[in-house]
Short mmCIF file of C-alpha atoms and ligand atoms in Angstrom, two decimals:
data_model
loop_
_atom_site.label_atom_id
_atom_site.label_comp_id
_atom_site.label_asym_id
_atom_site.label_seq_id
_atom_site.Cartn_x
_atom_site.Cartn_y
_atom_site.Cartn_z
CA MET A 1 0.00 0.00 0.00
CA ASN A 2 1.27 3.47 -0.84
CA VAL A 3 0.90 5.37 2.40
CA LYS A 4 -0.37 8.92 2.15
CA THR A 5 -1.16 11.03 5.18
CA ARG A 6 -2.30 14.60 5.49
CA PHE A 7 -2.52 17.59 7.78
CA ALA A 8 -5.78 19.44 7.24
CA PRO A 9 -5.90 22.59 9.37
CA SER A 10 -8.78 25.05 9.37
CA PRO A 11 -7.02 28.41 9.05
CA THR A 12 -8.71 30.35 11.82
CA GLY A 13 -5.56 31.27 13.76
CA PHE A 14 -1.87 30.45 14.22
CA LEU A 15 -0.37 26.96 14.17
CA HIS A 16 -0.76 25.87 17.78
CA VAL A 17 1.17 23.22 19.64
CA GLY A 18 -1.61 20.62 19.35
CA GLY A 19 -1.94 21.14 15.60
CA ALA A 20 1.81 21.01 15.15
CA ARG A 21 2.01 17.70 17.01
CA THR A 22 -0.77 16.23 14.84
CA ALA A 23 0.99 17.49 11.72
CA PHE A 24 4.28 16.04 12.93
CA TYR A 25 2.83 12.61 13.75
CA SER A 26 1.18 12.53 10.36
CA TRP A 27 4.43 13.60 8.67
CA LEU A 28 6.45 11.06 10.68
CA TYR A 29 4.13 8.23 9.76
CA ALA A 30 4.51 9.10 6.08
CA LYS A 31 8.32 9.30 6.37
CA HIS A 32 8.49 6.11 8.44
CA THR A 33 6.61 4.15 5.80
CA GLY A 34 8.21 5.82 2.79
CA GLY A 35 4.86 7.39 1.96
CA LYS A 36 3.72 10.90 1.09
CA PHE A 37 2.43 13.78 3.17
CA VAL A 38 -0.24 16.23 2.00
CA LEU A 39 -1.10 19.71 3.28
CA ARG A 40 -4.74 20.65 2.86
CA ILE A 41 -6.21 23.93 3.95
CA GLU A 42 -9.80 23.48 5.12
CA ASP A 43 -11.03 26.99 4.46
CA THR A 44 -14.72 26.46 3.77
CA ASP A 45 -15.79 28.54 6.78
CA ILE A 46 -15.35 31.80 4.92
CA GLU A 47 -16.29 33.94 7.95
CA ARG A 48 -13.61 32.50 10.23
CA CYS A 49 -10.78 31.61 7.83
CA THR A 50 -8.25 34.29 6.93
CA GLN A 51 -5.30 34.58 4.57
CA GLU A 52 -3.24 35.69 7.56
CA ALA A 53 -3.97 32.41 9.31
CA ILE A 54 -3.10 30.43 6.15
CA ASN A 55 0.25 32.25 6.01
CA ALA A 56 0.84 31.63 9.72
CA ILE A 57 0.22 27.89 9.36
CA ILE A 58 2.49 27.62 6.33
CA GLU A 59 5.17 29.66 8.11
CA GLY A 60 4.92 27.39 11.16
CA MET A 61 5.19 24.22 9.08
CA GLN A 62 8.17 25.62 7.21
CA TRP A 63 9.92 26.70 10.39
CA LEU A 64 9.49 23.17 11.77
CA ASN A 65 10.80 21.81 8.45
CA LEU A 66 7.68 19.70 7.96
CA GLU A 67 7.72 19.77 4.20
CA TRP A 68 4.72 18.46 2.32
CA ASP A 69 4.87 16.37 -0.86
CA GLU A 70 1.55 17.64 -2.20
CA GLY A 71 -0.48 20.77 -1.72
CA PRO A 72 -1.37 23.03 -0.20
CA TYR A 73 -4.81 22.13 -1.51
CA TYR A 74 -7.62 24.55 -0.71
CA GLN A 75 -11.15 23.32 -0.14
CA THR A 76 -12.62 26.59 -1.43
CA LYS A 77 -11.18 25.68 -4.85
CA ARG A 78 -12.98 22.34 -4.88
CA PHE A 79 -16.64 23.36 -4.53
CA ASP A 80 -17.51 22.04 -8.01
CA ARG A 81 -16.19 18.65 -7.08
CA TYR A 82 -18.15 18.54 -3.79
CA ASN A 83 -21.30 19.59 -5.62
CA ALA A 84 -20.82 16.85 -8.18
CA VAL A 85 -20.64 14.24 -5.42
CA VAL A 86 -23.71 15.72 -3.69
CA GLU A 87 -25.62 15.45 -6.97
CA GLN A 88 -24.47 11.87 -7.39
CA LEU A 89 -25.69 10.97 -3.88
CA LEU A 90 -29.01 12.69 -4.58
CA ALA A 91 -29.39 10.77 -7.83
CA GLU A 92 -28.68 7.50 -6.03
CA ASN A 93 -31.16 8.39 -3.26
CA LYS A 94 -28.34 8.23 -0.71
CA ALA A 95 -29.01 11.87 0.11
CA TYR A 96 -32.18 13.95 0.02
CA LYS A 97 -33.36 17.52 -0.05
CA CYS A 98 -34.65 18.66 3.32
CA TYR A 99 -37.07 21.62 3.38
CA ALA A 100 -37.57 21.83 7.14
CA SER A 101 -36.66 25.35 8.22
CA LYS A 102 -34.31 26.16 11.07
CA GLU A 103 -37.25 27.59 13.02
CA LEU A 104 -39.23 24.38 12.64
CA LEU A 105 -36.27 22.23 13.70
CA ASN A 106 -35.75 24.46 16.74
CA GLU A 107 -39.38 24.02 17.76
CA ILE A 108 -39.09 20.24 17.41
CA ARG A 109 -35.89 20.31 19.42
CA LYS A 110 -37.65 22.15 22.25
CA GLU A 111 -40.48 19.61 22.18
CA GLN A 112 -37.97 16.76 22.36
CA ILE A 113 -36.27 18.32 25.36
CA ALA A 114 -39.64 18.88 27.04
CA PHE A 115 -40.50 15.19 26.50
CA GLY A 116 -37.15 14.10 27.85
CA THR A 117 -35.97 12.60 24.53
CA LYS A 118 -32.56 13.22 23.01
CA PRO A 119 -32.75 16.39 20.86
CA ARG A 120 -31.86 15.44 17.28
CA TYR A 121 -32.97 15.74 13.68
CA ASP A 122 -35.91 13.41 13.09
CA ALA A 123 -36.69 12.72 9.44
CA TYR A 124 -39.89 10.92 10.46
CA HIS A 125 -41.37 13.73 12.53
CA PRO A 126 -44.82 14.49 11.03
CA ARG A 127 -44.01 18.21 10.73
CA VAL A 128 -40.73 17.46 8.92
CA ILE A 129 -42.56 15.12 6.56
CA ALA A 130 -45.19 17.81 6.01
CA ALA A 131 -42.52 20.46 5.27
CA ASN A 132 -40.97 18.16 2.67
CA THR A 133 -44.22 17.23 0.96
CA GLU A 134 -45.54 20.78 0.89
CA ALA A 135 -42.34 22.22 -0.59
CA THR A 136 -42.50 23.97 -3.97
CA GLU A 137 -39.84 24.63 -6.64
CA SER A 138 -38.83 27.87 -4.94
CA SER A 139 -38.60 26.54 -1.36
CA LEU A 140 -35.21 26.64 0.30
CA PHE A 141 -33.60 23.32 1.10
CA CYS A 142 -30.42 21.78 2.37
CA VAL A 143 -29.12 18.35 1.40
CA ARG A 144 -28.94 15.66 4.05
CA PHE A 145 -27.06 12.39 3.94
CA ARG A 146 -29.31 9.36 4.39
CA ASN A 147 -27.55 7.71 7.29
CA PRO A 148 -28.23 3.96 7.68
CA LYS A 149 -30.85 3.36 10.35
CA GLU A 150 -29.78 -0.13 11.36
CA GLY A 151 -26.55 -1.70 12.55
CA SER A 152 -23.48 0.04 13.79
CA VAL A 153 -20.22 1.54 12.61
CA VAL A 154 -17.12 -0.29 13.79
CA PHE A 155 -13.58 0.89 13.30
CA ASN A 156 -10.19 0.19 14.77
CA ASP A 157 -8.51 3.43 15.72
CA LYS A 158 -4.72 3.02 15.58
CA ILE A 159 -4.35 4.90 18.86
CA ARG A 160 -7.59 4.29 20.69
CA GLY A 161 -8.41 0.73 19.59
CA HIS A 162 -11.85 -0.68 18.76
CA ILE A 163 -14.73 1.79 18.54
CA THR A 164 -18.36 0.89 17.87
CA VAL A 165 -21.16 3.40 17.39
CA ALA A 166 -24.79 2.41 16.72
CA ASN A 167 -26.29 4.03 13.64
CA SER A 168 -29.35 4.87 15.75
CA GLU A 169 -27.05 7.42 17.46
CA LEU A 170 -26.32 9.21 14.19
CA ASP A 171 -28.81 11.49 12.49
CA ASP A 172 -29.05 12.52 8.85
CA LEU A 173 -26.18 14.93 8.53
CA ILE A 174 -26.40 18.09 6.40
CA ILE A 175 -23.88 17.76 3.58
CA ARG A 176 -24.86 20.91 1.69
CA ARG A 177 -26.29 23.95 3.44
CA THR A 178 -29.24 26.05 2.23
CA ASP A 179 -26.75 28.59 0.82
CA GLY A 180 -25.21 25.87 -1.34
CA THR A 181 -21.96 25.46 0.62
CA PRO A 182 -20.79 21.95 1.51
CA THR A 183 -20.14 21.00 5.14
CA TYR A 184 -16.95 19.88 6.88
CA ASN A 185 -17.80 16.20 7.36
CA PHE A 186 -18.62 15.84 3.71
CA CYS A 187 -15.69 17.76 2.21
CA VAL A 188 -13.22 15.84 4.37
CA VAL A 189 -14.44 12.52 3.01
CA VAL A 190 -14.43 13.62 -0.64
CA ASP A 191 -10.94 15.12 -0.19
CA ASP A 192 -9.46 12.14 1.60
CA TRP A 193 -10.88 9.92 -1.11
CA ASP A 194 -9.69 12.06 -4.04
CA MET A 195 -6.28 12.60 -2.45
CA LYS A 196 -5.94 8.87 -1.78
CA ILE A 197 -5.28 9.36 1.92
CA THR A 198 -4.57 6.04 3.62
CA GLN A 199 -4.19 7.21 7.26
CA VAL A 200 -6.14 10.02 8.84
CA VAL A 201 -4.22 11.35 11.85
CA ARG A 202 -6.06 14.11 13.70
CA GLY A 203 -7.15 15.42 17.10
CA GLU A 204 -9.55 13.50 19.31
CA ASP A 205 -12.06 16.34 18.97
CA HIS A 206 -12.95 14.69 15.63
CA ILE A 207 -13.59 11.22 16.98
CA ASN A 208 -17.38 11.73 17.01
CA ASN A 209 -17.25 12.74 13.36
CA THR A 210 -15.52 9.55 12.28
CA PRO A 211 -18.52 7.15 12.28
CA ARG A 212 -20.54 9.71 10.29
CA GLN A 213 -17.68 10.04 7.82
CA ILE A 214 -17.29 6.27 7.54
CA ASN A 215 -20.94 5.99 6.46
CA ILE A 216 -20.32 8.62 3.78
CA TYR A 217 -17.21 6.78 2.54
CA LYS A 218 -19.30 3.65 2.18
CA ALA A 219 -22.10 5.50 0.40
CA ILE A 220 -19.79 7.03 -2.20
CA GLY A 221 -17.94 3.75 -2.68
CA ALA A 222 -14.58 5.01 -1.41
CA PRO A 223 -12.04 2.78 0.36
CA LEU A 224 -11.80 3.47 4.09
CA PRO A 225 -8.60 4.98 5.40
CA GLU A 226 -7.25 4.03 8.81
CA PHE A 227 -7.90 6.49 11.62
CA ALA A 228 -5.69 7.65 14.47
CA HIS A 229 -7.01 10.20 16.93
CA CYS A 230 -4.44 11.97 19.10
CA SER A 231 -5.34 12.86 22.66
CA MET A 232 -5.53 16.35 24.07
CA ILE A 233 -2.62 18.35 25.39
CA LEU A 234 -3.07 19.70 28.89
CA GLY A 235 -1.34 22.52 30.72
CA ASP A 236 0.57 21.97 33.97
CA ASP A 237 -2.66 22.42 35.96
CA GLY A 238 -4.47 19.60 34.16
CA THR A 239 -6.77 21.81 32.06
CA LYS A 240 -6.72 22.00 28.26
CA LEU A 241 -3.57 23.79 27.06
CA SER A 242 -4.35 27.42 26.37
CA LYS A 243 -2.69 30.82 26.28
CA ARG A 244 -2.91 31.01 30.05
CA HIS A 245 -0.22 28.32 30.26
CA GLY A 246 2.26 30.27 28.15
CA ALA A 247 3.07 30.04 24.47
CA VAL A 248 0.69 27.89 22.45
CA SER A 249 1.68 29.15 19.03
CA VAL A 250 4.61 27.40 17.38
CA MET A 251 5.97 30.69 16.06
CA GLN A 252 6.03 32.07 19.57
CA TYR A 253 8.58 29.36 20.35
CA ARG A 254 10.69 30.65 17.50
CA ASP A 255 10.33 34.17 18.90
CA GLU A 256 11.33 32.97 22.36
CA GLY A 257 14.54 31.43 21.04
CA TYR A 258 13.78 27.75 20.57
CA LEU A 259 15.32 25.60 17.84
CA PRO A 260 12.88 23.67 15.63
CA GLN A 261 14.81 20.49 16.40
CA ALA A 262 14.12 20.97 20.14
CA VAL A 263 10.44 21.68 19.49
CA LEU A 264 10.12 18.57 17.30
CA ASN A 265 11.86 16.39 19.88
CA TYR A 266 9.55 17.86 22.49
CA LEU A 267 6.43 17.31 20.36
CA ILE A 268 7.21 13.69 19.55
CA ARG A 269 7.54 12.86 23.23
CA LEU A 270 4.26 14.59 24.02
CA GLY A 271 2.25 11.39 23.89
CA TRP A 272 4.72 9.00 22.25
CA SER A 273 7.53 7.12 23.92
CA TYR A 274 10.30 4.70 23.19
CA GLY A 275 11.48 3.24 26.49
CA ASP A 276 13.02 5.99 28.63
CA GLN A 277 14.75 7.70 25.74
CA GLU A 278 14.26 11.47 25.75
CA ILE A 279 16.55 12.63 22.97
CA PHE A 280 16.00 11.56 19.38
CA SER A 281 17.71 12.63 16.22
CA LEU A 282 15.34 13.29 13.35
CA GLU A 283 16.49 10.03 11.72
CA GLU A 284 15.66 8.14 14.93
CA MET A 285 12.27 9.81 15.18
CA ILE A 286 11.47 8.68 11.64
CA SER A 287 12.73 5.14 12.10
CA LEU A 288 11.23 4.52 15.55
CA PHE A 289 7.86 6.27 15.32
CA SER A 290 4.67 4.27 15.23
CA LEU A 291 1.09 5.39 15.69
CA GLU A 292 0.35 2.33 17.84
CA ALA A 293 2.83 3.58 20.44
CA VAL A 294 1.06 6.94 20.78
CA SER A 295 -0.65 7.18 24.15
CA LYS A 296 -4.40 7.52 24.28
CA SER A 297 -4.35 9.44 27.53
CA ALA A 298 -3.92 13.20 27.56
CA SER A 299 -0.37 14.56 27.64
CA ALA A 300 0.79 17.32 29.95
CA PHE A 301 2.84 20.17 28.60
CA ASP A 302 6.11 20.67 30.47
CA ALA A 303 7.82 23.96 29.64
CA ASP A 304 10.96 23.08 31.69
CA LYS A 305 11.54 19.98 29.63
CA LEU A 306 11.32 21.94 26.40
CA LEU A 307 13.88 24.41 27.75
CA TRP A 308 16.15 21.54 28.77
CA LEU A 309 15.92 20.05 25.27
CA ASN A 310 16.66 23.43 23.72
CA ASN A 311 19.81 23.76 25.79
CA HIS A 312 20.79 20.24 24.80
CA TYR A 313 20.44 21.03 21.10
CA ILE A 314 22.20 24.39 21.36
CA ARG A 315 25.12 22.53 22.93
CA SER A 316 25.17 19.58 20.62
CA LEU A 317 23.99 20.54 17.14
CA GLU A 318 26.35 21.71 14.45
CA PRO A 319 27.10 25.44 14.95
CA LYS A 320 26.26 25.87 11.27
CA TYR A 321 22.69 24.66 11.86
CA ILE A 322 22.32 26.86 14.93
CA ALA A 323 23.71 29.87 13.06
CA LYS A 324 20.86 29.68 10.58
CA TYR A 325 18.28 30.15 13.35
CA LEU A 326 20.40 32.47 15.49
CA GLN A 327 20.73 34.91 12.60
CA TRP A 328 17.04 35.75 12.86
CA HIS A 329 17.47 36.83 16.50
CA LEU A 330 20.68 38.72 15.77
CA ASP A 331 18.93 40.66 13.01
CA LYS A 332 16.08 41.47 15.39
CA LYS A 333 18.56 42.82 17.91
CA GLU A 334 20.41 44.68 15.14
CA ILE A 335 23.66 42.87 15.86
CA ASN A 336 25.73 43.02 12.70
CA THR A 337 28.00 40.00 12.54
CA SER A 338 29.98 41.15 9.51
CA ASN A 339 32.02 43.23 11.91
CA GLY A 340 33.66 40.56 14.07
CA PRO A 341 34.45 36.87 14.42
CA VAL A 342 32.80 34.08 12.44
CA ILE A 343 29.45 33.41 14.10
CA THR A 344 29.99 29.64 14.32
CA ASP A 345 33.10 30.26 16.48
CA VAL A 346 31.04 32.41 18.83
CA ILE A 347 28.34 29.73 19.02
CA GLN A 348 30.95 27.14 19.84
CA LEU A 349 32.33 29.27 22.64
CA VAL A 350 29.21 30.68 24.31
CA GLY A 351 26.50 28.26 23.17
CA GLU A 352 26.69 25.79 25.98
CA ARG A 353 25.85 28.39 28.59
CA CYS A 354 22.60 29.35 26.84
CA ASN A 355 19.12 27.85 27.11
CA THR A 356 17.65 29.88 24.28
CA LEU A 357 18.77 31.60 21.10
CA ILE A 358 17.74 34.91 22.66
CA GLU A 359 20.33 34.37 25.39
CA LEU A 360 22.83 33.27 22.77
CA ALA A 361 22.20 36.40 20.69
CA GLU A 362 22.65 38.56 23.82
CA GLN A 363 25.86 36.73 24.68
CA SER A 364 27.11 37.31 21.14
CA ARG A 365 26.65 41.04 21.37
CA TYR A 366 30.04 41.97 22.83
CA PHE A 367 31.86 40.21 20.02
CA TYR A 368 30.34 42.54 17.46
CA GLN A 369 29.28 45.77 19.09
CA ASP A 370 31.60 48.42 20.44
CA PHE A 371 30.82 49.92 23.79
CA GLU A 372 29.86 53.55 23.62
CA ASN A 373 29.86 54.57 27.24
CA PHE A 374 30.07 53.21 30.74
CA GLU A 375 26.37 52.50 30.89
CA ASP A 376 27.19 49.39 28.92
CA PHE A 377 28.83 47.94 32.04
CA GLU A 378 26.80 45.68 34.26
CA THR A 379 26.74 48.05 37.24
CA ASP A 380 27.59 45.44 39.83
CA ALA A 381 30.34 43.90 37.76
CA ALA A 382 32.01 47.26 37.22
CA LYS A 383 31.66 48.31 40.85
CA THR A 384 33.09 45.04 42.07
CA TYR A 385 35.92 44.42 39.64
CA LEU A 386 36.95 47.74 38.14
CA GLN A 387 38.45 49.19 41.28
CA PRO A 388 41.81 50.96 41.67
CA ALA A 389 43.23 47.64 42.90
CA ALA A 390 42.77 46.27 39.38
CA LYS A 391 44.54 49.15 37.68
CA GLU A 392 48.03 47.69 37.78
CA ALA A 393 46.93 44.35 36.36
CA LEU A 394 44.98 46.00 33.56
CA GLU A 395 47.84 48.33 32.65
CA LEU A 396 50.20 45.40 32.46
CA ALA A 397 47.67 43.47 30.39
CA LEU A 398 47.37 46.42 28.04
CA ASN A 399 51.12 46.51 27.46
CA LYS A 400 51.38 42.81 26.98
CA VAL A 401 48.48 42.45 24.53
CA LYS A 402 49.69 45.43 22.53
CA THR A 403 52.99 43.71 21.90
CA LEU A 404 51.60 40.19 21.49
CA HIS A 405 52.62 38.99 18.05
CA SER A 406 50.58 35.91 17.65
CA TRP A 407 46.94 36.38 18.80
CA THR A 408 46.03 32.90 20.03
CA THR A 409 44.10 31.61 23.04
CA GLU A 410 47.26 29.89 24.33
CA ASN A 411 49.33 33.08 24.14
CA LEU A 412 46.58 35.09 25.81
CA HIS A 413 46.46 32.50 28.55
CA THR A 414 50.22 32.90 29.02
CA VAL A 415 49.74 36.68 29.24
CA ILE A 416 47.31 36.24 32.14
CA VAL A 417 49.51 33.71 33.93
CA ASP A 418 52.54 36.01 33.53
CA ILE A 419 50.64 38.96 35.04
CA CYS A 420 49.58 36.80 38.00
CA ASN A 421 53.20 35.80 38.56
CA GLU A 422 54.67 39.26 38.11
CA LEU A 423 52.19 40.96 40.42
CA GLU A 424 51.78 37.98 42.73
CA LEU A 425 48.04 37.97 42.25
CA ALA A 426 45.53 35.16 42.25
CA MET A 427 44.10 34.26 38.84
CA SER A 428 40.71 35.82 39.64
CA LYS A 429 42.29 39.20 40.47
CA VAL A 430 43.52 39.42 36.91
CA GLY A 431 40.90 37.40 35.05
CA MET A 432 37.84 39.12 36.48
CA PRO A 433 38.83 42.74 35.76
CA LEU A 434 39.88 41.66 32.28
CA ARG A 435 36.59 39.85 31.75
CA VAL A 436 34.58 42.90 32.82
CA ALA A 437 36.76 45.16 30.69
CA VAL A 438 36.32 43.03 27.58
CA THR A 439 32.75 41.78 27.95
CA ARG A 440 31.34 44.33 30.41
CA GLN A 441 29.76 41.52 32.36
CA SER A 442 30.96 39.22 35.14
CA GLN A 443 30.04 35.93 33.46
CA SER A 444 31.55 34.66 30.26
CA PRO A 445 33.45 31.68 28.97
CA SER A 446 37.19 31.47 29.66
CA VAL A 447 38.54 35.01 29.28
CA ASP A 448 41.54 34.07 27.13
CA ALA A 449 39.24 32.37 24.57
CA VAL A 450 36.88 35.35 24.69
CA MET A 451 39.72 37.85 24.10
CA MET A 452 40.99 35.77 21.25
CA LEU A 453 37.60 35.99 19.45
CA VAL A 454 36.89 39.62 20.36
CA GLY A 455 40.16 40.49 18.60
CA LYS A 456 43.19 42.58 19.35
CA THR A 457 41.93 46.05 18.40
CA ARG A 458 38.75 45.75 20.43
CA VAL A 459 40.51 44.22 23.44
CA ILE A 460 43.00 47.12 23.53
CA THR A 461 40.23 49.72 23.28
CA ARG A 462 38.20 48.02 25.97
CA ILE A 463 41.08 47.75 28.46
CA GLU A 464 41.75 51.45 27.85
CA GLN A 465 38.09 52.24 28.48
CA ALA A 466 38.17 50.20 31.70
CA LEU A 467 41.22 52.12 32.88
CA THR A 468 39.40 55.39 32.19
CA PHE A 469 36.47 54.04 34.19
CA ILE A 470 38.78 53.23 37.12
CA SER A 471 40.37 56.67 36.92
CA GLN A 472 37.08 58.23 38.04
CA TYR A 473 37.83 56.93 41.55
CA GLU A 474 41.10 58.87 41.57
CA VAL A 475 39.34 62.15 40.69
CA GLN A 476 36.85 61.87 43.59
N1 LIG B 501 -9.94 20.94 9.66
C1 LIG B 501 -10.03 20.18 10.86
C2 LIG B 501 -9.41 20.96 12.01
O1 LIG B 501 -8.63 21.86 11.77
C3 LIG B 501 -9.31 18.86 10.77
C4 LIG B 501 -10.05 17.89 9.99
C5 LIG B 501 -9.41 16.54 9.86
O2 LIG B 501 -8.21 16.40 10.15
O3 LIG B 501 -10.12 15.64 9.45
O4 LIG B 501 -9.71 20.67 13.12
#
């Protein structure tokens, strides 16, 4: 069988975490089986769907690198096809025109509630029959699917197992509204059939639609795909994940400095497991993933774990890969990297201390931007380390770096050791003032390696600036 899966979002907002996980599982299943993955935009609800939301979903998928083999298809471009299938069902008496008005159906509903029966569409209600027989050429109608009255629908959900629903529970669904537009449950079936979808992976909020859709598949003579319904994602307080719990939009994770690789690793573990393993390369995700191993219970979102994974990937992925995503943050912060060391060297040096790309961009700043005034100093760092006691060490450092011929980390290390020996100072008494002078902060990687990347000209200027800063104490 040629596997073909799809992600079929309704573009009413951004790509949220739940949608992204569904898309990823669907994509993974296709990759795992050597199949194809389709993107379909379900934009029939013209009032709620926007171009902005379509763009946001596409942007989110692209950022996660979930490429699609076909599409994006748009349901609004397929109305002729849906209408043709509606006409075919009408001709075969598998669907019928229903003339009962909304008002009438509301009245019947109220009666049903008053009598303690389940409120539902009743094709055999005398007033519905009357509405249909009294209708004229000009009466408004919708088209309803003639759902079987007997038996039950049985299917084996790949995540949730065996599901049986009695047909007596399902009413005659509207497949084309009075205004001529087709409805969700109908379009989905025609699309999945036409697009030859073999596995439907989607959120559990659609599980009640599945038996209705299965009856439509059977009526139009289409082969049934397999179904897999993913459970809900909950926030840390056990309620459905929402904005209250923090970021729910995938692009917000980009904005907050996450790597797509970390987000994907996080998403796959949100409801799927492989022993105790937490970290998976993309190749491993593809080779190990199976829908059967997806949990049917709800998964809880854990922001700390995502941060931990992000730090892991910042430390371990190729600096070249990280650079691609870091560049976006550097541009946002207007840090111009053409004026300083190669960015991959900076990533290698400072990356492991950072949990997010925002931190990494901030920690890259002093390699590329010159300091304008003393406000650039971290106040505490300057007050603590740029004191008159540090003056001698900094002056000596200035002389030594000025005359250093070969600008290497090893030689800069020797410079620091020599100063310690000459002035009989502990390493920190030399290293810390130098660190604050060069980076204007009290935390950084090894100062010799930092100086090496910052470069000779900038290091000289910055030690001179630090000495000017210290000289203010002498004036007072
Ligand atoms: N368009 C539906 C949604 O966004 C998904 C339909 C489906 O996957 O069958 O919830």
